[in-house]
GROMACS .gro file of C-alpha atoms in nm:
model
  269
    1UNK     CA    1  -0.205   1.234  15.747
    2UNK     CA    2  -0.157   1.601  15.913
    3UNK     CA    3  -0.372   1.729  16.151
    4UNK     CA    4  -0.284   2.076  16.083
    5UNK     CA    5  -0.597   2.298  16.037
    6UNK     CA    6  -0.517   2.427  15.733
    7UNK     CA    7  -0.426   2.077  15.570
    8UNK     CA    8  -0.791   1.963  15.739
    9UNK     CA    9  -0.930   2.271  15.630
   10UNK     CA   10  -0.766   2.212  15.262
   11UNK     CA   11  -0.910   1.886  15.248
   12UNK     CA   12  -1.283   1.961  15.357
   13UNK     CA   13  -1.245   2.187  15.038
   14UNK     CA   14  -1.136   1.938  14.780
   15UNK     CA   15  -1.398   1.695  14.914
   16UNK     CA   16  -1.690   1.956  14.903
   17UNK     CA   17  -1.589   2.037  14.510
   18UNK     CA   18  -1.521   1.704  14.436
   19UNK     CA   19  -1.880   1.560  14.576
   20UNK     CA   20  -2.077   1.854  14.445
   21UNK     CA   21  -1.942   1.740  14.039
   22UNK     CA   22  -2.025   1.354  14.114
   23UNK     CA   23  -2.393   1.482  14.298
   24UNK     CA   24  -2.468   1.742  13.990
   25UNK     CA   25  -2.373   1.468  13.737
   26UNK     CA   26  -2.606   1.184  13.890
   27UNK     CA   27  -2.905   1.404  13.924
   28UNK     CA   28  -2.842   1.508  13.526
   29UNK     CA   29  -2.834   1.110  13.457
   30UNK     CA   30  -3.144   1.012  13.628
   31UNK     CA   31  -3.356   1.321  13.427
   32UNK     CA   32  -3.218   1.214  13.075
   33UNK     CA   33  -3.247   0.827  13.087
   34UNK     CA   34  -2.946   0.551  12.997
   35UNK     CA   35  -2.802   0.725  12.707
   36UNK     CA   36  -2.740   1.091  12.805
   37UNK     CA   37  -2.694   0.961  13.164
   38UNK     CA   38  -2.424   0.685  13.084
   39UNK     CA   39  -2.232   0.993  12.885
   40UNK     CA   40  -2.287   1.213  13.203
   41UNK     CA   41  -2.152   0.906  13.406
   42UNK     CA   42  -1.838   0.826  13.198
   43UNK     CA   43  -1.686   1.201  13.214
   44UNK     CA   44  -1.435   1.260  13.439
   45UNK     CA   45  -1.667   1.393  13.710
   46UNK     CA   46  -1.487   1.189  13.998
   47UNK     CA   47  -1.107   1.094  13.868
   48UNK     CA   48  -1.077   1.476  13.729
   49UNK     CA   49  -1.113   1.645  14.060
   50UNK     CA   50  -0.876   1.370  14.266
   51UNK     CA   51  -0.620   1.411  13.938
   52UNK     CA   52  -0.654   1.783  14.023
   53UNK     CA   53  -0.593   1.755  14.349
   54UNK     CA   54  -0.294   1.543  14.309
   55UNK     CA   55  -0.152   1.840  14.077
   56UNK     CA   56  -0.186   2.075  14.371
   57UNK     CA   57   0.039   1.825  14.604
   58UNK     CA   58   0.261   1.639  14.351
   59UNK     CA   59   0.503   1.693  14.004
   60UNK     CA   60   0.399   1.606  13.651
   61UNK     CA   61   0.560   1.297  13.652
   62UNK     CA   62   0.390   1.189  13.949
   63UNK     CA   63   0.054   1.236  13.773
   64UNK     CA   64   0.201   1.098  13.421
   65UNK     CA   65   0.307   0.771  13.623
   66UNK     CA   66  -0.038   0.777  13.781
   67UNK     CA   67  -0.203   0.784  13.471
   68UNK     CA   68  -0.006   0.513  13.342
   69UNK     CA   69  -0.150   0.269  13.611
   70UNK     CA   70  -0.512   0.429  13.574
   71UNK     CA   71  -0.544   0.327  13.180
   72UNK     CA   72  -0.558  -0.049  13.249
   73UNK     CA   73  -0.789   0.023  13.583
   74UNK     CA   74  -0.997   0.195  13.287
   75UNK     CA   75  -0.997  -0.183  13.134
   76UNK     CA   76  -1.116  -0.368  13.500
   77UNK     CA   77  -1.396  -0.064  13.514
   78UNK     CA   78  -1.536  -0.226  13.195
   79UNK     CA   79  -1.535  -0.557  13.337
   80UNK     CA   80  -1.729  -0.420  13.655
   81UNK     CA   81  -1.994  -0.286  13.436
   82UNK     CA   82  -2.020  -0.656  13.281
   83UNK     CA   83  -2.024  -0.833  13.548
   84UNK     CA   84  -2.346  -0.597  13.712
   85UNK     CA   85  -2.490  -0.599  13.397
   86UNK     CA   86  -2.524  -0.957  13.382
   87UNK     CA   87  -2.596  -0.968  13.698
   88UNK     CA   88  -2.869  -0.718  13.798
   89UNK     CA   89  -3.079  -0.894  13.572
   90UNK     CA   90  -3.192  -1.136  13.779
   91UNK     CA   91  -3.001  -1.053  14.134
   92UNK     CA   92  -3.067  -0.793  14.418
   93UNK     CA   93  -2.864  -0.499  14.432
   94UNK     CA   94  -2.665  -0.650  14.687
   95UNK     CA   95  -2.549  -0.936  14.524
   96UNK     CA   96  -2.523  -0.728  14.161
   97UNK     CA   97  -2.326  -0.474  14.320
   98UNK     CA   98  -2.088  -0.654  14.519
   99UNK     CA   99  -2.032  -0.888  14.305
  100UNK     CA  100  -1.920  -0.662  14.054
  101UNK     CA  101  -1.700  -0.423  14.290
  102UNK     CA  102  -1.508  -0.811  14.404
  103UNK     CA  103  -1.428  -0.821  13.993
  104UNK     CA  104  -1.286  -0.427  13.976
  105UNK     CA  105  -1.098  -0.517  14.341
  106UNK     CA  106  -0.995  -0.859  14.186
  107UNK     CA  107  -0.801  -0.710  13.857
  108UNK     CA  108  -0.695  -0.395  14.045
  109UNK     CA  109  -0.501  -0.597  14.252
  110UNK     CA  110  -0.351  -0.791  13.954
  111UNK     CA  111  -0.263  -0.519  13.788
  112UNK     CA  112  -0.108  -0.366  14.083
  113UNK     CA  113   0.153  -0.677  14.076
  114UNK     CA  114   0.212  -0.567  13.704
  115UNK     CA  115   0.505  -0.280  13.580
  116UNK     CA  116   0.270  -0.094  13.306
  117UNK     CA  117   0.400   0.074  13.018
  118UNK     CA  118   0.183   0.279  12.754
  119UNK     CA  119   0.158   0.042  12.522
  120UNK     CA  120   0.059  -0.250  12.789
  121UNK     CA  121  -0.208  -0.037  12.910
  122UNK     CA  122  -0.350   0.049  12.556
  123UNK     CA  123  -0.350  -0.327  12.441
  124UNK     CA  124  -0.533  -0.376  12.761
  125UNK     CA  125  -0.800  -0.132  12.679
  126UNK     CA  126  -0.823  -0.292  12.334
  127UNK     CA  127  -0.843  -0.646  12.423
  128UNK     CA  128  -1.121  -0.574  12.713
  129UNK     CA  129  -1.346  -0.347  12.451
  130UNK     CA  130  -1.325  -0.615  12.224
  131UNK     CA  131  -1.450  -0.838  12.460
  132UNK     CA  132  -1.695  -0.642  12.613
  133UNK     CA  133  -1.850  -0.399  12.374
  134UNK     CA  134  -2.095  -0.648  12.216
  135UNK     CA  135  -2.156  -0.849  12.559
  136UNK     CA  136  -2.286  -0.523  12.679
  137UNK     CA  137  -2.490  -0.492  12.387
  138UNK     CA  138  -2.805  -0.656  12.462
  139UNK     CA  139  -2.829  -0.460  12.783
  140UNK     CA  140  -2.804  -0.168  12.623
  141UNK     CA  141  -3.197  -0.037  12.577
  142UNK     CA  142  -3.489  -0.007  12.872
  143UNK     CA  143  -3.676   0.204  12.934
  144UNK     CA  144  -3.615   0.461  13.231
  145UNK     CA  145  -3.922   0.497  13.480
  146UNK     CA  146  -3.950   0.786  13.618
  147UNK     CA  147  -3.728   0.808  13.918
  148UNK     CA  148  -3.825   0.936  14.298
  149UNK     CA  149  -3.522   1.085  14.495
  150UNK     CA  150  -3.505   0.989  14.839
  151UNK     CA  151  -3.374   1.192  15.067
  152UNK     CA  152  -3.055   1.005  15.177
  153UNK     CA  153  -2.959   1.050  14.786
  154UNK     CA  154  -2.761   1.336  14.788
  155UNK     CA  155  -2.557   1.228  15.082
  156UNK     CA  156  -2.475   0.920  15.024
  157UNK     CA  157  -2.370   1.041  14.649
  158UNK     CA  158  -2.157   1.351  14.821
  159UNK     CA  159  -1.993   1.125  15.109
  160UNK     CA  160  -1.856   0.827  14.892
  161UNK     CA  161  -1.635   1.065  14.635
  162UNK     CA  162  -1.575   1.289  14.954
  163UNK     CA  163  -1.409   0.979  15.109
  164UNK     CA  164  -1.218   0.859  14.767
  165UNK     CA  165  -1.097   1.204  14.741
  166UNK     CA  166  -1.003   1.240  15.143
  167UNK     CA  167  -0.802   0.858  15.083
  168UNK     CA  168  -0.677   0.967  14.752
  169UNK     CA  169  -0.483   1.281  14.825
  170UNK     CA  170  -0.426   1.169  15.215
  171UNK     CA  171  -0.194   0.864  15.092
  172UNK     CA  172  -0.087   0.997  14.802
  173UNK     CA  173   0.216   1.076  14.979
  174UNK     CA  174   0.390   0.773  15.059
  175UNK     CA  175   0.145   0.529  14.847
  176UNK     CA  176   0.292   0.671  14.536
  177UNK     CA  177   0.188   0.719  14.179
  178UNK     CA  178   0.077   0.388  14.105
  179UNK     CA  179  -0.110   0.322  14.422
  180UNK     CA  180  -0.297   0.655  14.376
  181UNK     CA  181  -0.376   0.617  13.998
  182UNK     CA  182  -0.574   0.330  14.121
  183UNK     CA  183  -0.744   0.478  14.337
  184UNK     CA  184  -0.860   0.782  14.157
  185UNK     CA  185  -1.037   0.544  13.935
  186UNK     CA  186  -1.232   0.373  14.180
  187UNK     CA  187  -1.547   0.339  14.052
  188UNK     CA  188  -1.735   0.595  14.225
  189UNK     CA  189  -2.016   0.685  13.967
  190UNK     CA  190  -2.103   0.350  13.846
  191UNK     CA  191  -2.086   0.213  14.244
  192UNK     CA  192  -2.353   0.480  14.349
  193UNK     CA  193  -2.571   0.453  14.051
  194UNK     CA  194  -2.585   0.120  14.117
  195UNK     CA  195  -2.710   0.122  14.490
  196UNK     CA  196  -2.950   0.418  14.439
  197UNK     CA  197  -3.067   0.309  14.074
  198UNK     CA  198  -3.164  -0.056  14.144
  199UNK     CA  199  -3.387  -0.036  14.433
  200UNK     CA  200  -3.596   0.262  14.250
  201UNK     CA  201  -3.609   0.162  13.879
  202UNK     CA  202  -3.475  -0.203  13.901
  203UNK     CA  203  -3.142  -0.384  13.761
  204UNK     CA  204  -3.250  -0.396  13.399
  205UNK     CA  205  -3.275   0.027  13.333
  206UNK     CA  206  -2.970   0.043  13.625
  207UNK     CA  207  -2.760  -0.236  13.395
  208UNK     CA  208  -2.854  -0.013  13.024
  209UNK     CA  209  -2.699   0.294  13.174
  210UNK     CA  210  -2.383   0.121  13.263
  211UNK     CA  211  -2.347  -0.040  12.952
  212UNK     CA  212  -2.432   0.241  12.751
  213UNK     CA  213  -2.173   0.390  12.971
  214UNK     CA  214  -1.883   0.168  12.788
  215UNK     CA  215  -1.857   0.355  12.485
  216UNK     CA  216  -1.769   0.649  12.693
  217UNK     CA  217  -1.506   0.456  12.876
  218UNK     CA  218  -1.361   0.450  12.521
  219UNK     CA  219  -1.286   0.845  12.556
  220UNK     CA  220  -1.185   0.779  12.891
  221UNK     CA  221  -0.888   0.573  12.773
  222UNK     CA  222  -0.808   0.817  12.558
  223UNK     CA  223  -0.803   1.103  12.758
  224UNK     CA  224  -0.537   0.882  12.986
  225UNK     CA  225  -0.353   0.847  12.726
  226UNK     CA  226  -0.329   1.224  12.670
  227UNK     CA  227  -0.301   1.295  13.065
  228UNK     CA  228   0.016   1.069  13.069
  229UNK     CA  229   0.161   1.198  12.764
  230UNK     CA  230   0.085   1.570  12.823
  231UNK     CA  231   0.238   1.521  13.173
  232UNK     CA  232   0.527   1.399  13.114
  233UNK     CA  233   0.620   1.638  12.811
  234UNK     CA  234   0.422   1.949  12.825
  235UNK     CA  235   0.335   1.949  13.226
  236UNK     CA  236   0.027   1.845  13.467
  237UNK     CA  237  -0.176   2.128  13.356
  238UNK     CA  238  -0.142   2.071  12.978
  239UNK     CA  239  -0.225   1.687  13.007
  240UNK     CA  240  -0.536   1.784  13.246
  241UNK     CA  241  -0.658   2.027  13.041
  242UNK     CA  242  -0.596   1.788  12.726
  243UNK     CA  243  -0.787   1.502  12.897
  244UNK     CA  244  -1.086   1.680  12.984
  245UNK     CA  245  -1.140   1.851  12.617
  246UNK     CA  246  -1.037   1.465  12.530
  247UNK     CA  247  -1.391   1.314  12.733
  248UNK     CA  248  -1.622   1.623  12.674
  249UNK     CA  249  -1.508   1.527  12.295
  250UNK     CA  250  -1.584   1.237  12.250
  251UNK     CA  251  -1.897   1.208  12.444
  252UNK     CA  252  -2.040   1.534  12.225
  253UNK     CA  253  -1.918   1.272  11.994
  254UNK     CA  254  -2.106   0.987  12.102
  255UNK     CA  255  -2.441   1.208  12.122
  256UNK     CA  256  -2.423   1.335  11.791
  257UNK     CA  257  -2.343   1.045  11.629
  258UNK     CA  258  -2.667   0.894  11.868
  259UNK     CA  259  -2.896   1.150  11.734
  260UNK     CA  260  -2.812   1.151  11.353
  261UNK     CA  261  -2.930   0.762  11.413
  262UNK     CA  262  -3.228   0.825  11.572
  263UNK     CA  263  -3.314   1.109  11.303
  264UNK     CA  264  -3.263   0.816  11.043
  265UNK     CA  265  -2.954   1.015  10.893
  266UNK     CA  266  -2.592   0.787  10.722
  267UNK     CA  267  -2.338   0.965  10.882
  268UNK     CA  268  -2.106   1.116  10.610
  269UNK     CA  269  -1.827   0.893  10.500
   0.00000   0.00000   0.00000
C-alpha cells in the first residue's frame, strides 16, 4: 500500500463516505423494527461504496469478474444469517456471532478454491434460498423493544466498514478481482447489528431482522447479476448504476407487497 499523502488522503475519504452510509442505515433499522430495518440492512449500503471505489482504481472487467465471485458470497451471507439465527436464540452474542462469521469464513474460502461462472453462481443462490427461506421463517416476527444507543455505537459501526473499505481497495491491486469481490461482501451490516443488537434487545428481535433480511438478499443477487453483466457489456458505471436501481427495487418491492398484507389486500394477479 502507498504512503503517498494523497493516496492516504484518498483513502481517509472513501472510508469516511463509506462508514457514514453503513452508520445512517443502522440508526434507520433500529427506529423502524425487523422489517423496514432488515430492507435498510440488505441494500447495498456497504458493498456499493467498496464496488465504487474499485471503479475509481480498476476496469469494467475487473469489477464484472468481481461480481462474478461476489454472487455465490451472496449465497454463504444467507447461511451466516442461519446459522445466528438459530443460534442467538439460546446463545450469547459471542458465541451467536462468531459462530456464524466461522460459517461465512468457512464457504468463502470454498468458494475461493472454485472457478465461478454466471450460471454456477445463480444455481448457488437458488439452491441456498431454497434451503433457507423457510428455515428462516419461524424467526421471522418479535417484537422490537425500544432500543438505547450507547455511545461507542457510532464508532464501532463507522470503524468496521472504514477498515473493509481501507483492506478492500488497499489489496485490490495485486489480490485481484476475485479476492476483492469477496471481500466487498463481507458481512459488515449483519456483523455489527449483531454485536450492538443482541446485548440491547436480545438474540430473538436481533435474529428476526436478519432473517427478514433474506428476502432482500434475493435483490441482492440480482443486482450482481446486473453489476456483472452491465460491466462487462455496457461499462462499470452502467452495471453500478443498474444494481443499485436493481436493490432499491426490489426492496420498495418487498415493502409494498408487506403493507398490502398487513392492510388485508390479494395482491392483483
Amino acid at each position: 500500500m502507498s504512503l503517498d499523502p494523497s493516496f492516504l488522503l484518498l483513502l481517509a475519504l472513501r472510508m469516511a463516505i463509506a462508514a457514514s452510509f453503513v452508520v445512517s442505515a443502522s440508526m434507520i433499522a433500529e427506529r423502524t423494527g425487523p422489517v423496514i430495518g432488515a430492507l435498510v440492512a440488505t441494500l447495498p449500503i456497504s458493498a456499493g461504496p467498496t464496488y465504487v471505489f474499485l471503479a475509481l482504481d480498476h476496469d469494467a472487467a475487473f469489477i464484472a469478474q468481481g461480481a462474478l465471485t461476489s454472487l455465490p458470497i451472496n449465497a454463504a451471507t444467507i447461511f451466516l444469517s442461519l446459522a445466528y439465527a438459530v443460534l442467538a436464540q439460546r446463545h450469547s452474542v459471542g458465541v451467536a456471532s462468531a459462530t456464524a462469521v466461522a460459517v461465512w469464513l468457512g464457504l468463502a474460502a470454498l468458494i475461493k478454491s472454485v472457478e465461478w461462472t454466471l450460471s454456477m453462481g445463480i444455481a448457488a443462490n437458488v439452491v441456498t434460498f431454497a434451503i433457507c427461506l423457510p428455515q428462516l421463517a419461524r424467526y421471522r416476527h418479535a417484537k422490537m423493544p425500544l432500543i438505547t444507543r450507547r455511545w461507542y455505537d457510532v464508532p464501532l459501526r463507522a470503524s468496521l466498514v472504514a477498515t473493509l473499505v481501507a483492506t478492500v481497495t488497499s489489496v485490490s491491486g495485486w489480490a485481484g478481482p476475485s479476492v476483492s469481490g469477496i471481500l466487498a461482501l463481507f458481512p459488515i451490516v449483519f456483523t455489527s447489528m449483531m454485536l450492538i443488537l443482541q446485548p440491547r434487545i436480545g438474540g430473538p428481535a436481533t435474529a428476526a431482522v436478519l432473517a427478514n433480511g433474506a428476502w432482500g438478499l434475493i435483490g441482492f443477487s440480482l443486482a450482481i447479476v446486473v453489476l456483472h453483466l452491465g460491466g462487462l457489456h455496457l461499462g462499470a458505471a452502467f452495471g453500478l448504476s443498474g444494481a443499485l436501481a436493481t436493490c432499491v427495487g426490489w426492496n420498495l418491492g418487498l415493502w409494498w407487497l408487506g403493507r398490502r398484507k398487513a392492510a388485508g389486500v390479494r395482491p392483483l394477479r
